[in-house]
Tab-separated table of C-alpha atoms in Angstrom:
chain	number	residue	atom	x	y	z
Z	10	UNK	CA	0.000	0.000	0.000
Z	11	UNK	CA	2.880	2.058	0.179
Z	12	UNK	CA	3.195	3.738	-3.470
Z	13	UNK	CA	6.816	5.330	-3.111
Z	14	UNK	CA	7.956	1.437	-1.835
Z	15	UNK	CA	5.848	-0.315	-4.266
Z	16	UNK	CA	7.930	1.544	-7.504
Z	17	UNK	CA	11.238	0.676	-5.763
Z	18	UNK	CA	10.012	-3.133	-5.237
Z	19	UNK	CA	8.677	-3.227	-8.518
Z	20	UNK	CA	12.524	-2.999	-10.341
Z	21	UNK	CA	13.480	-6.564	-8.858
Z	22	UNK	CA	10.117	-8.449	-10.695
Z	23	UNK	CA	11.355	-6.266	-14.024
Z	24	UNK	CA	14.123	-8.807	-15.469
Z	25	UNK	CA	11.478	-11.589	-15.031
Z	26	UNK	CA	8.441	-9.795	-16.369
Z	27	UNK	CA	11.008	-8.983	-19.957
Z	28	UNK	CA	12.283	-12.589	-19.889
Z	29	UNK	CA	8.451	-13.713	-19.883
Z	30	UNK	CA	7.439	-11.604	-22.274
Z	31	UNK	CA	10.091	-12.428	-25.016
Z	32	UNK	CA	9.371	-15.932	-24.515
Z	33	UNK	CA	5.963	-15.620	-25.708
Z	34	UNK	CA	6.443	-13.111	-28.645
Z	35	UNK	CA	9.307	-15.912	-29.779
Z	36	UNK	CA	7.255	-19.171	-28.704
Z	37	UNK	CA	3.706	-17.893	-29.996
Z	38	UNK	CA	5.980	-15.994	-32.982
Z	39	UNK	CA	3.384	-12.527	-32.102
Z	40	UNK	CA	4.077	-9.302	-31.587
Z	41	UNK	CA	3.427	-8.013	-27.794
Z	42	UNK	CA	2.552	-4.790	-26.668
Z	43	UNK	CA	2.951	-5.408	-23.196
Z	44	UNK	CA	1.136	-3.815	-20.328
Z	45	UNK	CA	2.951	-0.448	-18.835
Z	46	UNK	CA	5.777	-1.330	-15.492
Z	47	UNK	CA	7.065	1.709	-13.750
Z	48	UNK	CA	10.625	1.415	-14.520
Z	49	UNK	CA	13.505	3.717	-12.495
Z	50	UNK	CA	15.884	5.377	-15.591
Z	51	UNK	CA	19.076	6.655	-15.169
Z	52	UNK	CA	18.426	10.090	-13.665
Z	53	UNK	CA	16.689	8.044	-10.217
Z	54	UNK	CA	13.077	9.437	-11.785
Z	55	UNK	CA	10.297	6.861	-12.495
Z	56	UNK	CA	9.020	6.387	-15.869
Z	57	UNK	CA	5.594	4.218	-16.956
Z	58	UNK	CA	7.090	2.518	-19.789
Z	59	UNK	CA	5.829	0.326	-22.297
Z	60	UNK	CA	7.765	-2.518	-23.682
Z	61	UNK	CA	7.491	-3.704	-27.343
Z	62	UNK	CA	8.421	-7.590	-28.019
Z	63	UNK	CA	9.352	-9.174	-31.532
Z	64	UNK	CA	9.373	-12.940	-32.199
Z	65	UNK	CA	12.816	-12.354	-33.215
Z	66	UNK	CA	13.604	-11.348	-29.357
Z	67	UNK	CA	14.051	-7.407	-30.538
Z	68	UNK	CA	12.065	-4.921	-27.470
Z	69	UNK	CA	11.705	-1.293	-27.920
Z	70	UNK	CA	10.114	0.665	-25.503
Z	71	UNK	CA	7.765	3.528	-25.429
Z	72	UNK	CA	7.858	5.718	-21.843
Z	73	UNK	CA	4.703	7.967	-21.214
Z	74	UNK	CA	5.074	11.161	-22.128
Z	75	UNK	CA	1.839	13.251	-20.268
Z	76	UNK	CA	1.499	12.283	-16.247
Z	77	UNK	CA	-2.229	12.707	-14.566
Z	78	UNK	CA	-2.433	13.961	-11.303
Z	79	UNK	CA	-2.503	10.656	-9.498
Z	80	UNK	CA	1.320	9.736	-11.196
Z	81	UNK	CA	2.615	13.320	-10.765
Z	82	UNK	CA	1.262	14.283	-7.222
Z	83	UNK	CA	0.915	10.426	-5.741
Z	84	UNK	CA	2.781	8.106	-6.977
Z	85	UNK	CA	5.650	9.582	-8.084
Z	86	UNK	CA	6.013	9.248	-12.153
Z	87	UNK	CA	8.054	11.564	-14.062
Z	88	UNK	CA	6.861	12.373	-17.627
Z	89	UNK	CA	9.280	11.303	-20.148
Z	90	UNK	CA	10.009	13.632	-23.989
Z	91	UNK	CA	11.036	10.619	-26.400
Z	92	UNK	CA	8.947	9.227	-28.666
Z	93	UNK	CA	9.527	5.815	-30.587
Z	94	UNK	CA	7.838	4.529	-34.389
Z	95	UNK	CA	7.750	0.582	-34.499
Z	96	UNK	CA	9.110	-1.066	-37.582
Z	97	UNK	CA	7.623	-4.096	-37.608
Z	98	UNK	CA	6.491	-6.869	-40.180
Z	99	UNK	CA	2.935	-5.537	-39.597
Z	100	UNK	CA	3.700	-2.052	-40.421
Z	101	UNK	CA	5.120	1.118	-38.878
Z	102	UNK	CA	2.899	1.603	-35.500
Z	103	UNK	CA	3.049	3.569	-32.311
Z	104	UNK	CA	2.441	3.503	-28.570
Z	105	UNK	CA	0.434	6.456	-26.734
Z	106	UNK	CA	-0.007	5.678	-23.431
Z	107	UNK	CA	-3.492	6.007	-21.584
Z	108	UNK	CA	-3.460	9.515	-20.749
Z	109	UNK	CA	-1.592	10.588	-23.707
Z	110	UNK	CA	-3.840	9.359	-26.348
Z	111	UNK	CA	-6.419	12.498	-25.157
Z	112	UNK	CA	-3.616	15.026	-26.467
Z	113	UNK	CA	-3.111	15.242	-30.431
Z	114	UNK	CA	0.011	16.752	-31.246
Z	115	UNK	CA	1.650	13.658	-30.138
Z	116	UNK	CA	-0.014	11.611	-31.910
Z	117	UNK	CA	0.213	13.877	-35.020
Z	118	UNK	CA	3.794	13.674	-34.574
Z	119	UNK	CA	3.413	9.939	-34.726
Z	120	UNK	CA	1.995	9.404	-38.013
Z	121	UNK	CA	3.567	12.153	-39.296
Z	122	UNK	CA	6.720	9.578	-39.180
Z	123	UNK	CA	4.973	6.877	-40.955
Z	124	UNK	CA	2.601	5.290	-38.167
Z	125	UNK	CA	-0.742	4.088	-39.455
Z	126	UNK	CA	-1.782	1.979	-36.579
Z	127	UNK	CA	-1.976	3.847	-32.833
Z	128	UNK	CA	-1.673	1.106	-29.794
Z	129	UNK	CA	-3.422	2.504	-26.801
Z	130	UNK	CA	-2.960	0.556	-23.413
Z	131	UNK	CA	-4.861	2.196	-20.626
Z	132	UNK	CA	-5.599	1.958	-16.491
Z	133	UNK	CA	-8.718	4.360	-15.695
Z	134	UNK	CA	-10.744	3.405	-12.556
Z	135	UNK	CA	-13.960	5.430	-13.264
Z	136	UNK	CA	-15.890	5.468	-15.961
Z	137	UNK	CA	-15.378	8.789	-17.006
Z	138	UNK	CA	-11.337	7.811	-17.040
Z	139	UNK	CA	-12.654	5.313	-19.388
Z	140	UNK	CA	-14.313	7.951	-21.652
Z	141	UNK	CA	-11.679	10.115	-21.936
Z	142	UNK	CA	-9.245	7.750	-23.240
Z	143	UNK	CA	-11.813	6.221	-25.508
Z	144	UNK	CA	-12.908	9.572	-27.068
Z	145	UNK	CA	-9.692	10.995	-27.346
Z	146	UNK	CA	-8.542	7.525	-28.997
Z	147	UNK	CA	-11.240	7.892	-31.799
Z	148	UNK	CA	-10.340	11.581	-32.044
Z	149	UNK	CA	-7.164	10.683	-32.811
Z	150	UNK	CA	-8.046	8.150	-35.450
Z	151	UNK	CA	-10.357	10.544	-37.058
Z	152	UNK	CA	-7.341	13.457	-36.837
Z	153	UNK	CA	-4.874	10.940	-38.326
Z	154	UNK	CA	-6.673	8.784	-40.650
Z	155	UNK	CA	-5.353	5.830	-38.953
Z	156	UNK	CA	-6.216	2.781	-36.941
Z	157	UNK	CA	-6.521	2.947	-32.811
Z	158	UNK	CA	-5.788	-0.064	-30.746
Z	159	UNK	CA	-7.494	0.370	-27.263
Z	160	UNK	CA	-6.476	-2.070	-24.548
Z	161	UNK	CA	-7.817	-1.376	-20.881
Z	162	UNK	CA	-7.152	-2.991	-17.148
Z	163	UNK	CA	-10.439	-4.429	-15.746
Z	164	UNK	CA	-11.184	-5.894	-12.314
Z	165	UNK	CA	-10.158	-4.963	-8.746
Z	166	UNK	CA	-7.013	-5.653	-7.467
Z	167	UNK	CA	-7.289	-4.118	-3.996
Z	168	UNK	CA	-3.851	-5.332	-2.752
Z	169	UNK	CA	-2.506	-2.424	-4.884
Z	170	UNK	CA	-2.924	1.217	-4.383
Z	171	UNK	CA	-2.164	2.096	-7.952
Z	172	UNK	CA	-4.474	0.277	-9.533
Z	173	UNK	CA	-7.129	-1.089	-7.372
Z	174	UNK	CA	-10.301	-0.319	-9.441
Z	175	UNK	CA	-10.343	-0.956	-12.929
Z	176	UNK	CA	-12.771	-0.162	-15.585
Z	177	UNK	CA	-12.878	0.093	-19.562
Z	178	UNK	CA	-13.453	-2.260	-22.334
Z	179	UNK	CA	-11.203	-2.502	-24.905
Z	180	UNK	CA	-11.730	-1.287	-28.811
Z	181	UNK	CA	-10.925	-1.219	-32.581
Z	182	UNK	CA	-11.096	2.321	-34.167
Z	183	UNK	CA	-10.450	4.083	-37.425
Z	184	UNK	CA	-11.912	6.820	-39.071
Z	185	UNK	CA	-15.744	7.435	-39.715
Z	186	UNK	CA	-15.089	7.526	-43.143
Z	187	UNK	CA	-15.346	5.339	-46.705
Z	188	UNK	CA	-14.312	1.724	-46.199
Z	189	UNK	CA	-14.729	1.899	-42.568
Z	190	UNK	CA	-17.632	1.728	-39.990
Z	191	UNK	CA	-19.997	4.872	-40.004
Z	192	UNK	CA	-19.483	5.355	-36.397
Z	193	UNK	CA	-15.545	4.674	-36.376
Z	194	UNK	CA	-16.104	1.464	-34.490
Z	195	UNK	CA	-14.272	-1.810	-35.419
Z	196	UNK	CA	-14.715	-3.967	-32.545
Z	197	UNK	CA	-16.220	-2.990	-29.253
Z	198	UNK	CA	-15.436	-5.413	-25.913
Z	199	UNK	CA	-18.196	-5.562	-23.109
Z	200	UNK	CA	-17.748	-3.384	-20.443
Z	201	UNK	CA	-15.773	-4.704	-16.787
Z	202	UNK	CA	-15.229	-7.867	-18.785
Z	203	UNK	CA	-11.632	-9.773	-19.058
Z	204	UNK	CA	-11.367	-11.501	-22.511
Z	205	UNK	CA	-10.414	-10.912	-26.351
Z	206	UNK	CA	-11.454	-8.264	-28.912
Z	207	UNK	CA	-10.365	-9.110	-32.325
Z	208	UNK	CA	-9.949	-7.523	-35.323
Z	209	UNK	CA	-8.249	-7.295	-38.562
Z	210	UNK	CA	-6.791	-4.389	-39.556
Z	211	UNK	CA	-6.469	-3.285	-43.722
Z	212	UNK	CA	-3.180	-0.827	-43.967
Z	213	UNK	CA	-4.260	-0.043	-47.518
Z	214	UNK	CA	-7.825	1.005	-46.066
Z	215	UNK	CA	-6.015	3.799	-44.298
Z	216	UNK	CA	-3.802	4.404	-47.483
Z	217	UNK	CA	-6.856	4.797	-49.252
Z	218	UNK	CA	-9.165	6.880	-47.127
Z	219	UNK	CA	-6.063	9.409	-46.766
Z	220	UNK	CA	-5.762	9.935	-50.255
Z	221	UNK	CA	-9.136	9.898	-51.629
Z	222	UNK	CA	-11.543	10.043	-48.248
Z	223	UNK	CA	-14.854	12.356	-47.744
Z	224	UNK	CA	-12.499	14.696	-46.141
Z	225	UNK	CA	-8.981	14.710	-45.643
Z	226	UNK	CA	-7.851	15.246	-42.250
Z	227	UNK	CA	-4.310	14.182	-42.223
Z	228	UNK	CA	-3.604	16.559	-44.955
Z	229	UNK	CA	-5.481	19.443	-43.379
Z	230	UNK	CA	-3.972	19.091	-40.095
Z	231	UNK	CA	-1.137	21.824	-42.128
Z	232	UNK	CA	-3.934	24.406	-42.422
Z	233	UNK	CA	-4.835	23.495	-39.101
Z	234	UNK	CA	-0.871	24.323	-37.663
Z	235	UNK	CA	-1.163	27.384	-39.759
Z	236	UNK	CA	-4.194	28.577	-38.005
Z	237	UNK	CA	-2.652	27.838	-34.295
Z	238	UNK	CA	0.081	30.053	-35.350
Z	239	UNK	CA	-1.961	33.227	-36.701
Z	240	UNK	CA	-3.988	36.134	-35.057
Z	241	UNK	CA	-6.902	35.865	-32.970
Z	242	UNK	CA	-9.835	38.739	-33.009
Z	243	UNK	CA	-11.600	39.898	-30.366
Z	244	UNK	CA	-14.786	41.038	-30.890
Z	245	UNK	CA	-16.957	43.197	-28.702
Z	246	UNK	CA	-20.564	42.507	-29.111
């Protein structure tokens, strides 16, 4: 129950929880985008990384790059600045961390370096927690054009302080737009429940829609920087 111990104790279970997770990408010969571990880096700080497993035994990792209150004024996480595109043999993807999937430059930033597929692994324990992420998850597939990969943490565990309630259901996203669902929703997992959500993702869906879509965000997101940058009125009425 003791957060500030519980990060410390944490680092000796870290070799083990790597070592397990390379042995399934290799034996099951899958791709893993394994759930978050608060790992200490070299400065002493804390950061809630996310570690990427090949079946050829290659890991990457993604750290989280926006804290919520709870990691920043509780538990002690420091937000990290780098930012990591996955080469992989399913495509160029990208990791955005619960909270950081409701901010979009990020993610912009992402795709702008070749991403097409977003992976989203999230912790909220309320259901508005849940919301956020989801929304700003199928925000950012309708900014980017681009699949979203939602995986949440469901149950109690109420042995830990950091995560002792637990609610979401994971989700398939893309863009509300032609070849894809009308409401942006692939696949759609039950609320509170453990278990699979499947889909299968077309990369040349997203090719197409960017190129030749009802509208073309992706491309207009450089009228939209151009905007940010310019004057503002205020008008007296």
């Amino acid at each position: 129950s003791d957060l500030a111990a519980q990060l410390h104790e944490l680092q000796s279970y870290l070799e083990r929880f790597i070592d397990l997770h390379r042995t399934l990408a290799a034996t099951h010969r899958v791709t893993i985008t394994a759930a978050s571990f608060p790992v200490c880096v070299q400065s002493g700080e804390y950061h809630n990384r996310v570690h990427v497993f090949s079946p050829q035994g290659t890991i990457g990792t993604q750290d989280k790059l926006h804290m919520t209150r709870f990691e920043s004024e509780r538990w002690g996480i420091a937000a990290a600045t780098d930012t990591a595109i996955f080469e992989s043999s399913l495509g160029r993807f990208a990791v955005a961390i619960c909270y950081d999937a409701e901010f979009p430059t990020q993610a912009h930033r992402q795709v702008a370096h070749g991403a097409n597929v977003l992976l989203v692994p999230s912790c909220t324990d309320t259901l508005a927690g849940y919301h956020r992420v989801r929304i700003g998850a199928q925000a950012r597939a309708l900014e980017n054009q681009c699949y979203v990969v939602h995986a949440t943490t469901v149950g109690n565990a109420p042995w830990s302080e950091a995560i002792d309630v637990n609610i979401g259901a994971a989700g398939v996203f893309g863009p509300p737009d032609r070849g894809f669902p009308d409401n942006g929703v692939i696949a759609l997992g039950t609320l509170n429940a453990p278990g699979w959500v499947y889909a299968d993702l077309d990369l040349e869906k997203v090719d197409n829609v960017r190129r030749d879509g009802q509208v073309l965000n992706l491309r207009d997101q450089e009228h939209e920087t151009r905007i940010a940058g310019g004057p503002v009125q205020h008008i007296v009425l």
